[in-house]
Amino acid sequence: MSRVTRSGTDSEARNTESEPRNASANRERSRTATRTRERRRNRLLGGLLIVGLWEFVGRLSATGLGIAPPSSILVATVDLYASGAIYGPLVETVVRLLIGYALAVAVAVPVGAVMGVSGTLDELLGTYVTIMFVTSVASLLPFLIIVVGTGLGFYVAVVFLFCVFHMILTVRAGTANVGPGLVEAARTFGATNWRRYRYVLLPAALPFAIAALRIGFNRAVKGVVVAELWIYAGFGSLLHSYQRYAQADYVFAVVVHVMVIAVLGVRVLRWLEERYAGWEGGTS
Amino acid sequence: MSGNRVLDAGSDSARSMLPARRWGLRLLAVVALLAGWQAVATRSTILLAPPTEVFEVLLAKVFVDRTLLRAIVDALRQAALGYALAVAVGVPVGFLVGFWTPARDVLDPIVDALYATPMVALAPLIIIWFGLTVVAKVFLVFVFAVFVIIINTEAGVTETPEGLIEAARTFGANDRQVYSKVHFRHALPYVLTGLRLGAGRAIRGMVAAELFLYADQLGQYLIDSGATFRIARLLAGIVALSAVGVLAVGAAERLERRLVR
């Protein structure tokens, strides 16, 4: 549920910042430009300040406290590539992530759409979805091992369970949100059932579907990390092996990779969302 | 509430259903689940325990020998500490970032990125920093919960409508009054939403801390049950944890409803 908040507030903030809407658009635009420049400067200065402080504190505390200074994280990152240690785990992790995510999308979109359209099925399936939504997937880990073993299936199952329910609920909200008025109007103008779905429901629900993909991707990344730290593999085994020797700089370097995957995926999907959101303006 | 705008959207539009029918359907779903579970479980007893047995074990572990109850209460104590810290840091930082634009410019992308990061990935770092201690667990719960609180608080402040502020100024409000009476009031429901979401995440953080840092009673309960194939015991633990999550979020929700009228 939490991710949804972010999407809501975020897109809203972005819209009000980037779209001058009233008559004094020109003045407004120049103000936005100044604001953008100011923000960029603040980010640069603030970023430098933070990195500088971090470096300073990290150097002072030496290696004992594990506050690896940024420079040593950079060195560790370069070494991860130079030694080739990162490639295998990276591919492993991304493949597991994508398999579980793709399966979840394949299930969540139809199920969510059906729940959004039919009140009866919504109540029936919604009960299960809600039960699973409130269950902490991490607590299922010992159980999942028993059921699906420790092979590829385990990772895929964890990723799937992490993201599928969030996506179902978002897609459901999207289809349920297409006002009955819109569907009614289509019916009045003689649209057949199929056409109502294809030309009214689908385009209206599309932004939600993409929002669901974005929310789901973020959850999927969480899922793959949890799974790989439970049964060490991919990034998980990398993180674990560096942690055992207290190599904080290497751990940081791997964590940064996880962050980049999470943030990049979400960025791409948000870009798609903004592109296809149309005049309705995103997820709101 | 802005919190679940997406999830709640449309819940009234298509949902014009008789309550009796709605509850009937829900009941049907639960009964079907339990019946199917029972049927599968009696056929393969290795992988799944029948719900009747799970329920029995649950009652025994919570009310009779209380292993599970004690384990959860013990873990909850750490979760509460981490959550309290998250509130104590998250709300002021959220206000700071909301009010002071330069801070927002700098911190927004950082908070965003951290919010998108799987917190469990930080577990190895936390072990390096704090070792296998209670402090490590409290810290993991803290990072699980703090960012939602910051983000929601910030949103509450920054989304205060210009009109409200202007109206207050027109009626002669000074800076302090604008902050305390307009921004603060407007932010309150958002803050409370943040606290509710944070409570749910704190419970997740607690489970993660038990499983990924070191296993105390709760983690041992889950791991041992799984390792020795005591499925009913394991499932009872999972069910109890879900119930705790629901209760924690429910309590936060009640607080929210009481404070926001």
Coordinates of C-alpha atoms in Angstrom, one line a residue:
Chain A
M1 CA 0.0 0.0 0.0
S2 CA 2.8 2.3 0.8
R3 CA 4.2 2.5 -2.6
V4 CA 0.9 3.7 -3.8
T5 CA 1.1 6.7 -1.7
R6 CA 4.4 7.6 -3.2
S7 CA 3.1 7.3 -6.7
G8 CA 0.1 9.5 -5.9
T9 CA 1.9 12.3 -4.2
D10 CA 4.8 12.2 -6.4
S11 CA 3.1 12.5 -9.7
E12 CA 1.0 15.2 -8.3
A13 CA 3.9 17.2 -7.1
R14 CA 5.5 16.7 -10.5
N15 CA 2.5 17.9 -12.4
T16 CA 2.1 21.1 -10.4
E17 CA 5.7 21.9 -10.8
S18 CA 6.0 21.2 -14.5
E19 CA 2.7 22.4 -16.0
P20 CA 1.9 26.0 -15.8
R21 CA -1.8 26.1 -16.3
N22 CA -3.2 29.6 -15.9
A23 CA -3.2 32.7 -18.0
S24 CA 0.1 34.1 -16.8
A25 CA 1.8 31.1 -18.3
N26 CA 4.8 33.0 -19.4
R27 CA 5.7 34.5 -16.1
E28 CA 5.0 31.1 -14.6
R29 CA 7.3 29.4 -17.0
S30 CA 10.2 31.7 -16.3
R31 CA 9.7 31.2 -12.6
T32 CA 9.7 27.4 -13.2
A33 CA 12.9 27.7 -15.1
T34 CA 14.6 29.7 -12.3
R35 CA 13.3 27.2 -9.9
T36 CA 14.7 24.3 -11.9
R37 CA 18.1 26.0 -12.1
E38 CA 18.0 26.7 -8.4
R39 CA 17.1 23.1 -7.7
R40 CA 19.9 21.8 -9.8
R41 CA 22.4 24.0 -8.0
N42 CA 21.1 22.9 -4.6
R43 CA 21.3 19.3 -5.5
L44 CA 24.9 19.7 -6.7
L45 CA 26.0 21.6 -3.7
G46 CA 24.1 19.5 -1.2
G47 CA 25.3 16.3 -2.9
L48 CA 28.9 17.5 -2.7
L49 CA 28.5 18.5 0.9
I50 CA 27.1 15.0 1.8
V51 CA 29.7 13.1 -0.1
G52 CA 32.5 15.3 1.4
L53 CA 31.2 14.8 4.9
W54 CA 30.8 11.1 4.4
E55 CA 34.3 10.8 3.0
F56 CA 35.7 12.8 5.9
V57 CA 33.9 10.7 8.6
G58 CA 34.7 7.5 6.7
R59 CA 38.4 8.3 6.6
L60 CA 38.5 9.4 10.3
S61 CA 36.9 6.2 11.5
A62 CA 39.2 4.1 9.3
T63 CA 37.9 0.6 8.6
G64 CA 36.8 -0.2 12.1
L65 CA 33.3 1.2 12.0
G66 CA 32.4 0.1 8.5
I67 CA 31.5 3.6 7.3
A68 CA 33.2 3.1 3.9
P69 CA 34.0 6.5 2.4
P70 CA 32.7 7.1 -1.1
S71 CA 36.1 6.9 -2.6
S72 CA 36.7 3.4 -1.4
I73 CA 33.2 2.3 -2.6
L74 CA 34.2 3.6 -6.0
V75 CA 37.4 1.6 -5.9
A76 CA 35.4 -1.5 -4.8
T77 CA 32.9 -1.0 -7.6
V78 CA 35.7 -0.8 -10.2
D79 CA 37.3 -3.9 -8.7
L80 CA 34.0 -5.8 -8.9
Y81 CA 34.1 -5.2 -12.7
A82 CA 37.8 -5.6 -13.2
S83 CA 37.9 -8.9 -11.4
G84 CA 34.7 -10.0 -13.1
A85 CA 33.1 -10.9 -9.7
I86 CA 29.9 -9.0 -10.5
Y87 CA 28.9 -10.4 -13.8
G88 CA 27.7 -13.8 -12.8
P89 CA 25.6 -12.7 -9.9
L90 CA 24.2 -9.8 -11.8
V91 CA 22.9 -12.0 -14.6
E92 CA 21.6 -14.6 -12.1
T93 CA 19.8 -12.0 -10.1
V94 CA 18.3 -10.2 -13.1
V95 CA 17.1 -13.4 -14.7
R96 CA 15.4 -14.6 -11.5
L97 CA 13.9 -11.2 -11.0
L98 CA 12.5 -11.1 -14.5
I99 CA 11.0 -14.6 -14.5
G100 CA 9.2 -14.0 -11.3
Y101 CA 8.1 -10.6 -12.3
A102 CA 6.8 -11.7 -15.8
L103 CA 4.8 -14.5 -14.2
A104 CA 3.3 -12.1 -11.7
V105 CA 2.4 -9.6 -14.4
A106 CA 0.8 -12.4 -16.5
V107 CA -1.4 -13.3 -13.5
A108 CA -2.0 -9.9 -12.0
V109 CA -3.3 -8.1 -15.0
P110 CA -6.1 -10.5 -15.9
V111 CA -7.1 -11.2 -12.3
G112 CA -7.0 -7.5 -11.4
A113 CA -9.1 -6.6 -14.5
V114 CA -11.7 -9.2 -13.8
M115 CA -11.9 -8.1 -10.2
G116 CA -12.4 -4.5 -11.3
V117 CA -15.1 -5.4 -13.7
S118 CA -17.2 -7.9 -11.8
G119 CA -18.3 -7.1 -8.2
T120 CA -19.0 -10.7 -7.4
L121 CA -15.5 -11.9 -8.4
D122 CA -14.0 -9.0 -6.7
E123 CA -15.5 -10.1 -3.4
L124 CA -14.5 -13.7 -3.9
L125 CA -10.9 -13.2 -5.2
G126 CA -10.5 -10.0 -3.1
T127 CA -10.8 -12.0 0.1
Y128 CA -7.7 -14.1 -0.9
V129 CA -5.8 -11.2 -2.2
T130 CA -6.4 -9.3 1.0
I131 CA -5.3 -12.2 3.1
M132 CA -2.1 -12.6 1.2
F133 CA -1.6 -8.8 1.0
V134 CA -1.4 -8.5 4.8
T135 CA 0.8 -11.6 5.2
S136 CA 4.5 -10.8 5.4
V137 CA 6.1 -12.7 2.6
A138 CA 9.3 -13.0 4.5
S139 CA 7.6 -15.0 7.2
L140 CA 6.7 -17.5 4.4
L141 CA 10.3 -18.2 3.6
P142 CA 10.8 -21.3 5.8
F143 CA 7.5 -22.6 4.4
L144 CA 8.3 -21.9 0.8
I145 CA 11.5 -23.9 1.0
I146 CA 9.5 -26.9 2.1
V147 CA 7.0 -26.5 -0.7
V148 CA 9.1 -25.6 -3.7
G149 CA 12.6 -26.6 -2.6
T150 CA 15.7 -24.6 -3.0
G151 CA 16.1 -24.4 -6.8
L152 CA 15.1 -21.7 -9.2
G153 CA 11.5 -22.2 -8.2
F154 CA 12.1 -20.8 -4.8
Y155 CA 13.4 -17.5 -6.1
V156 CA 10.7 -17.2 -8.7
A157 CA 8.0 -18.0 -6.1
V158 CA 9.3 -15.4 -3.7
V159 CA 9.5 -12.7 -6.3
F160 CA 6.1 -13.7 -7.6
L161 CA 4.5 -13.5 -4.1
F162 CA 6.3 -10.2 -3.3
C163 CA 4.8 -8.4 -6.3
V164 CA 1.6 -10.1 -7.5
F165 CA -0.8 -8.8 -4.9
H166 CA 0.2 -5.2 -5.1
M167 CA -0.2 -5.4 -8.9
I168 CA -3.6 -7.1 -8.7
L169 CA -4.9 -4.4 -6.3
T170 CA -3.7 -1.6 -8.5
V171 CA -5.0 -3.0 -11.7
R172 CA -8.3 -3.7 -10.0
A173 CA -8.5 -0.1 -8.8
G174 CA -7.8 1.0 -12.3
T175 CA -10.6 -0.9 -14.0
A176 CA -13.1 -0.3 -11.2
N177 CA -12.2 3.4 -11.4
V178 CA -13.4 3.7 -15.0
G179 CA -16.6 5.5 -14.1
P180 CA -19.8 3.6 -14.8
G181 CA -20.8 6.7 -16.7
L182 CA -18.2 6.2 -19.3
V183 CA -19.2 2.5 -19.8
E184 CA -22.9 3.6 -19.8
A185 CA -22.2 6.2 -22.5
A186 CA -20.5 3.6 -24.7
R187 CA -23.5 1.3 -24.3
T188 CA -25.9 4.1 -25.1
F189 CA -24.0 4.7 -28.3
G190 CA -24.4 1.1 -29.2
A191 CA -21.0 -0.3 -28.4
T192 CA -20.8 -4.0 -28.2
N193 CA -19.4 -5.7 -25.2
W194 CA -16.1 -6.3 -26.9
R195 CA -15.9 -2.7 -28.1
R196 CA -16.7 -1.5 -24.6
Y197 CA -13.8 -3.4 -23.2
R198 CA -11.4 -2.6 -26.1
Y199 CA -12.1 1.1 -26.6
V200 CA -13.4 2.4 -23.3
L201 CA -12.2 0.2 -20.4
L202 CA -8.8 -0.6 -21.7
P203 CA -7.5 2.9 -22.5
A204 CA -9.0 4.2 -19.3
A205 CA -7.4 1.5 -17.2
L206 CA -4.0 1.6 -19.0
P207 CA -2.3 4.2 -16.8
F208 CA -3.2 2.1 -13.8
A209 CA -1.9 -1.0 -15.4
I210 CA 1.4 0.7 -16.0
A211 CA 1.4 2.1 -12.5
A212 CA 0.8 -1.5 -11.4
L213 CA 3.9 -2.6 -13.4
R214 CA 6.0 0.1 -11.7
I215 CA 4.8 -0.7 -8.2
G216 CA 5.2 -4.4 -8.9
F217 CA 8.7 -4.0 -10.3
N218 CA 9.9 -2.3 -7.1
R219 CA 8.4 -5.1 -5.0
A220 CA 10.0 -7.7 -7.3
V221 CA 13.4 -6.3 -6.7
K222 CA 12.7 -6.5 -2.9
G223 CA 11.6 -10.1 -3.4
V224 CA 14.7 -11.2 -5.3
V225 CA 17.0 -9.7 -2.7
V226 CA 15.1 -11.3 0.1
A227 CA 15.1 -14.7 -1.6
E228 CA 18.8 -14.5 -2.5
L229 CA 19.7 -13.6 1.0
W230 CA 17.7 -16.4 2.4
I231 CA 19.3 -19.1 0.2
Y232 CA 22.5 -17.4 -0.8
A233 CA 22.7 -16.9 -4.5
G234 CA 23.4 -14.1 -7.0
F235 CA 23.7 -10.7 -5.3
G236 CA 22.7 -12.3 -2.0
S237 CA 25.7 -14.6 -1.9
L238 CA 27.9 -11.6 -3.0
L239 CA 26.6 -9.5 -0.1
H240 CA 27.0 -12.3 2.3
S241 CA 30.5 -13.2 1.4
Y242 CA 31.7 -9.6 1.7
Q243 CA 29.8 -9.1 4.9
R244 CA 31.6 -12.1 6.5
Y245 CA 34.9 -10.4 6.1
A246 CA 33.4 -7.0 7.0
Q247 CA 34.3 -5.5 3.6
A248 CA 31.8 -2.7 4.0
D249 CA 33.0 -1.0 0.8
Y250 CA 32.2 -4.0 -1.3
V251 CA 28.9 -4.5 0.4
F252 CA 28.1 -0.9 -0.3
A253 CA 29.1 -1.4 -4.0
V254 CA 26.7 -4.3 -4.3
V255 CA 23.9 -2.4 -2.5
V256 CA 24.4 0.5 -4.9
H257 CA 23.8 -2.0 -7.8
V258 CA 20.6 -3.2 -6.2
M259 CA 19.5 0.5 -5.8
V260 CA 20.3 1.2 -9.4
I261 CA 18.3 -1.7 -10.6
A262 CA 15.3 -0.7 -8.5
V263 CA 15.5 3.0 -9.4
L264 CA 16.1 2.5 -13.1
G265 CA 13.3 0.1 -13.5
V266 CA 10.9 2.4 -11.8
R267 CA 12.2 5.4 -13.8
V268 CA 11.6 3.6 -17.1
L269 CA 8.1 2.5 -16.1
R270 CA 7.2 6.0 -14.8
W271 CA 8.4 7.4 -18.1
L272 CA 6.0 5.0 -19.8
E273 CA 3.3 5.9 -17.4
E274 CA 3.6 9.6 -18.2
R275 CA 3.6 8.9 -21.9
Y276 CA 0.5 6.9 -21.8
A277 CA -1.3 8.6 -19.0
G278 CA -2.9 10.9 -21.6
W279 CA -4.9 13.9 -20.5
E280 CA -6.0 12.3 -17.3
G281 CA -2.7 13.0 -15.8
G282 CA -1.1 9.9 -14.3
T283 CA -2.2 7.9 -11.4
S284 CA -4.3 10.4 -9.6
Chain B
M1 CA -7.2 10.0 2.4
S2 CA -4.4 10.5 0.0
G3 CA -2.6 7.4 1.2
N4 CA -4.6 4.8 -0.7
R5 CA -5.9 7.0 -3.4
V6 CA -5.1 4.5 -6.0
L7 CA -6.2 1.5 -4.0
D8 CA -9.4 3.0 -2.8
A9 CA -10.3 4.7 -6.0
G10 CA -13.5 3.4 -7.4
S11 CA -14.4 1.4 -4.4
D12 CA -17.7 3.1 -4.2
S13 CA -18.5 3.3 -7.9
A14 CA -18.7 -0.3 -8.9
R15 CA -19.4 -1.5 -5.4
S16 CA -23.1 -1.0 -5.1
M17 CA -23.8 -4.4 -3.6
L18 CA -26.0 -5.4 -0.8
P19 CA -24.0 -5.9 2.4
A20 CA -25.6 -9.3 2.9
R21 CA -24.5 -10.5 -0.5
R22 CA -21.0 -9.0 0.0
W23 CA -20.5 -10.8 3.3
G24 CA -22.0 -13.9 1.9
L25 CA -19.4 -13.9 -0.9
R26 CA -16.6 -13.3 1.5
L27 CA -17.8 -16.1 3.7
L28 CA -18.0 -18.4 0.7
A29 CA -14.5 -17.5 -0.3
V30 CA -13.1 -18.3 3.2
V31 CA -15.1 -21.5 3.4
A32 CA -13.9 -22.6 0.0
L33 CA -10.3 -21.8 0.9
L34 CA -10.5 -23.8 4.1
A35 CA -12.3 -26.7 2.5
G36 CA -9.8 -26.9 -0.4
W37 CA -6.9 -26.6 2.0
Q38 CA -8.3 -29.4 4.2
A39 CA -8.7 -31.6 1.1
V40 CA -5.2 -31.0 -0.2
A41 CA -3.7 -31.3 3.3
T42 CA -5.2 -34.6 4.1
R43 CA -3.9 -36.0 0.9
S44 CA -0.3 -34.9 1.3
T45 CA 0.6 -34.4 4.9
I46 CA 4.3 -33.7 4.3
L47 CA 3.8 -30.4 2.6
L48 CA 0.8 -29.0 4.2
A49 CA -1.0 -29.3 7.5
P50 CA -4.8 -29.2 7.6
P51 CA -6.3 -25.9 8.8
T52 CA -8.0 -27.7 11.8
E53 CA -4.5 -28.8 13.0
V54 CA -3.0 -25.3 12.4
F55 CA -5.8 -23.7 14.4
E56 CA -5.3 -26.2 17.2
V57 CA -1.6 -25.5 17.3
L58 CA -2.2 -21.8 17.1
L59 CA -4.4 -21.9 20.1
A60 CA -2.0 -24.1 22.0
K61 CA 1.1 -21.9 21.2
V62 CA -0.6 -18.7 22.0
F63 CA -2.8 -19.5 25.0
V64 CA -1.5 -22.7 26.5
D65 CA 2.2 -23.0 26.4
R66 CA 2.6 -19.5 25.0
T67 CA 5.8 -20.1 23.1
L68 CA 4.5 -18.2 20.2
L69 CA 2.9 -15.4 22.2
R70 CA 6.1 -14.8 24.1
A71 CA 8.2 -14.9 20.9
I72 CA 6.0 -12.3 19.2
V73 CA 5.8 -10.0 22.3
D74 CA 9.6 -10.2 22.5
A75 CA 10.0 -9.2 18.9
L76 CA 7.3 -6.6 19.1
R77 CA 9.3 -4.8 21.9
Q78 CA 12.2 -4.3 19.5
A79 CA 9.8 -3.3 16.7
A80 CA 8.1 -0.7 18.9
L81 CA 11.5 0.8 19.8
G82 CA 12.5 1.0 16.1
Y83 CA 9.1 2.4 15.2
A84 CA 9.3 5.0 17.9
L85 CA 12.7 6.1 16.6
A86 CA 11.3 6.2 13.1
V87 CA 8.5 8.5 14.2
A88 CA 10.8 10.7 16.2
V89 CA 13.1 11.2 13.2
G90 CA 10.7 10.9 10.3
V91 CA 8.1 13.5 11.3
P92 CA 10.6 16.3 12.0
V93 CA 12.7 15.5 8.9
G94 CA 9.5 15.4 6.9
F95 CA 8.5 18.9 8.2
L96 CA 12.0 20.2 7.7
V97 CA 12.1 18.9 4.1
G98 CA 8.6 20.2 3.5
F99 CA 9.2 23.7 4.7
W100 CA 12.8 24.3 3.6
T101 CA 13.2 24.1 -0.2
P102 CA 17.0 23.6 -0.3
A103 CA 16.7 20.7 2.0
R104 CA 13.9 19.2 -0.2
D105 CA 16.0 19.7 -3.3
V106 CA 18.9 17.8 -1.8
L107 CA 17.1 15.1 0.2
D108 CA 14.2 14.3 -2.1
P109 CA 16.2 12.1 -4.6
I110 CA 18.1 10.5 -1.7
V111 CA 14.9 9.6 0.2
D112 CA 13.3 8.4 -3.0
A113 CA 16.2 6.2 -3.9
L114 CA 16.4 4.7 -0.4
Y115 CA 12.6 4.2 -0.3
A116 CA 12.9 2.2 -3.5
T117 CA 15.8 0.1 -2.1
P118 CA 15.1 -3.3 -0.6
M119 CA 15.9 -2.7 3.0
V120 CA 16.9 -6.3 3.5
A121 CA 19.9 -5.6 1.2
L122 CA 21.1 -3.3 4.0
A123 CA 21.1 -6.3 6.5
P124 CA 24.7 -7.3 5.7
L125 CA 25.8 -3.6 6.2
I126 CA 23.9 -3.4 9.4
I127 CA 25.6 -6.6 10.7
I128 CA 29.0 -5.0 9.9
W129 CA 28.0 -1.8 11.7
F130 CA 26.3 -3.1 14.8
G131 CA 27.1 -6.8 14.9
L132 CA 24.5 -9.3 15.8
T133 CA 22.9 -7.2 18.5
V134 CA 19.5 -5.9 19.5
V135 CA 20.7 -2.5 18.2
A136 CA 21.0 -3.9 14.7
K137 CA 17.4 -5.2 14.8
V138 CA 16.0 -1.9 16.1
F139 CA 18.0 -0.1 13.4
L140 CA 16.6 -2.4 10.6
V141 CA 13.0 -1.7 11.8
F142 CA 13.9 2.0 11.9
V143 CA 15.0 2.0 8.2
F144 CA 12.0 0.0 7.2
A145 CA 9.6 2.5 8.7
V146 CA 11.2 5.9 8.5
F147 CA 11.0 6.7 4.8
V148 CA 7.3 6.3 4.4
I149 CA 6.9 8.6 7.4
I150 CA 9.2 11.3 5.9
I151 CA 7.6 11.1 2.5
N152 CA 4.0 11.4 3.7
T153 CA 4.8 14.2 6.1
E154 CA 6.6 16.1 3.4
A155 CA 3.7 15.6 1.0
G156 CA 1.3 17.0 3.6
V157 CA 3.3 20.2 4.0
T158 CA 4.1 20.8 0.3
E159 CA 0.6 20.1 -0.9
T160 CA -1.0 22.7 1.3
P161 CA -3.1 24.7 -1.1
E162 CA -1.8 28.2 -1.9
G163 CA -5.3 29.5 -1.4
L164 CA -5.4 28.5 2.2
I165 CA -2.1 30.2 2.9
E166 CA -3.1 33.3 1.0
A167 CA -6.4 33.4 2.9
A168 CA -4.6 33.2 6.2
R169 CA -2.2 36.0 5.2
T170 CA -5.1 38.2 4.1
F171 CA -6.6 37.8 7.5
G172 CA -3.3 39.0 9.0
A173 CA -1.6 35.7 10.0
N174 CA 2.1 36.0 10.6
D175 CA 4.7 33.5 9.5
R176 CA 4.4 31.5 12.6
Q177 CA 0.7 31.3 12.5
V178 CA 0.8 30.2 8.8
Y179 CA 3.1 27.4 9.7
S180 CA 1.4 26.2 12.8
K181 CA -2.2 26.8 11.9
V182 CA -2.2 26.2 8.1
H183 CA 0.7 24.0 7.1
F184 CA 0.6 21.9 10.3
R185 CA -3.2 21.4 10.2
H186 CA -3.1 20.4 6.6
A187 CA -0.2 18.1 7.1
L188 CA -1.7 16.2 10.0
P189 CA -3.8 13.6 8.1
Y190 CA -0.8 12.9 5.9
V191 CA 1.4 12.5 8.9
L192 CA -1.0 10.0 10.3
T193 CA -1.2 8.1 7.1
G194 CA 2.5 7.9 7.2
L195 CA 2.4 6.6 10.7
R196 CA -0.1 3.9 9.7
L197 CA 2.0 2.8 6.7
G198 CA 5.1 3.0 8.9
A199 CA 3.5 0.7 11.5
G200 CA 2.9 -2.0 8.8
R201 CA 6.4 -1.6 7.6
A202 CA 7.8 -1.8 11.1
I203 CA 6.1 -5.2 11.5
R204 CA 7.7 -6.4 8.2
G205 CA 11.0 -5.0 9.4
M206 CA 10.6 -7.0 12.6
V207 CA 10.1 -10.2 10.7
A208 CA 13.1 -9.4 8.4
A209 CA 15.3 -8.7 11.5
E210 CA 14.4 -12.0 13.0
L211 CA 15.1 -13.9 9.8
F212 CA 18.0 -11.9 8.3
L213 CA 20.0 -10.6 11.2
Y214 CA 19.8 -13.2 14.0
A215 CA 17.0 -15.4 15.1
D216 CA 15.6 -14.7 18.5
Q217 CA 12.6 -16.6 19.8
L218 CA 10.4 -15.7 16.9
G219 CA 12.9 -16.4 14.2
Q220 CA 13.9 -19.6 15.9
Y221 CA 10.2 -20.6 16.1
L222 CA 9.8 -20.1 12.4
I223 CA 13.1 -21.6 11.3
D224 CA 13.0 -24.6 13.6
S225 CA 9.4 -25.4 12.7
G226 CA 10.4 -25.4 9.0
A227 CA 13.6 -27.3 9.4
T228 CA 11.9 -30.1 11.4
F229 CA 8.9 -30.2 9.0
R230 CA 6.4 -29.2 11.7
I231 CA 4.2 -27.6 9.2
A232 CA 1.2 -26.9 11.5
R233 CA 3.5 -25.2 13.9
L234 CA 5.1 -23.1 11.1
L235 CA 1.8 -22.1 9.6
A236 CA 0.4 -21.2 13.0
G237 CA 3.3 -18.8 13.4
I238 CA 2.7 -17.2 10.0
V239 CA -1.0 -16.8 10.7
A240 CA -0.2 -15.2 14.1
L241 CA 2.2 -12.8 12.5
S242 CA -0.3 -11.8 9.9
A243 CA -2.8 -11.1 12.7
V244 CA -0.2 -9.0 14.5
G245 CA 0.3 -7.0 11.3
V246 CA -3.4 -6.4 10.8
L247 CA -3.8 -5.4 14.5
A248 CA -0.9 -2.9 14.3
V249 CA -2.1 -1.3 11.2
G250 CA -5.7 -1.3 12.6
A251 CA -4.6 0.4 15.8
A252 CA -2.8 3.1 13.7
E253 CA -5.9 3.5 11.6
R254 CA -8.1 3.9 14.6
L255 CA -5.8 6.6 15.9
E256 CA -5.9 8.3 12.5
R257 CA -9.7 8.3 12.4
R258 CA -9.9 9.7 15.9
L259 CA -7.5 12.6 15.2
V260 CA -8.8 13.5 11.8
R261 CA -12.4 14.6 11.7

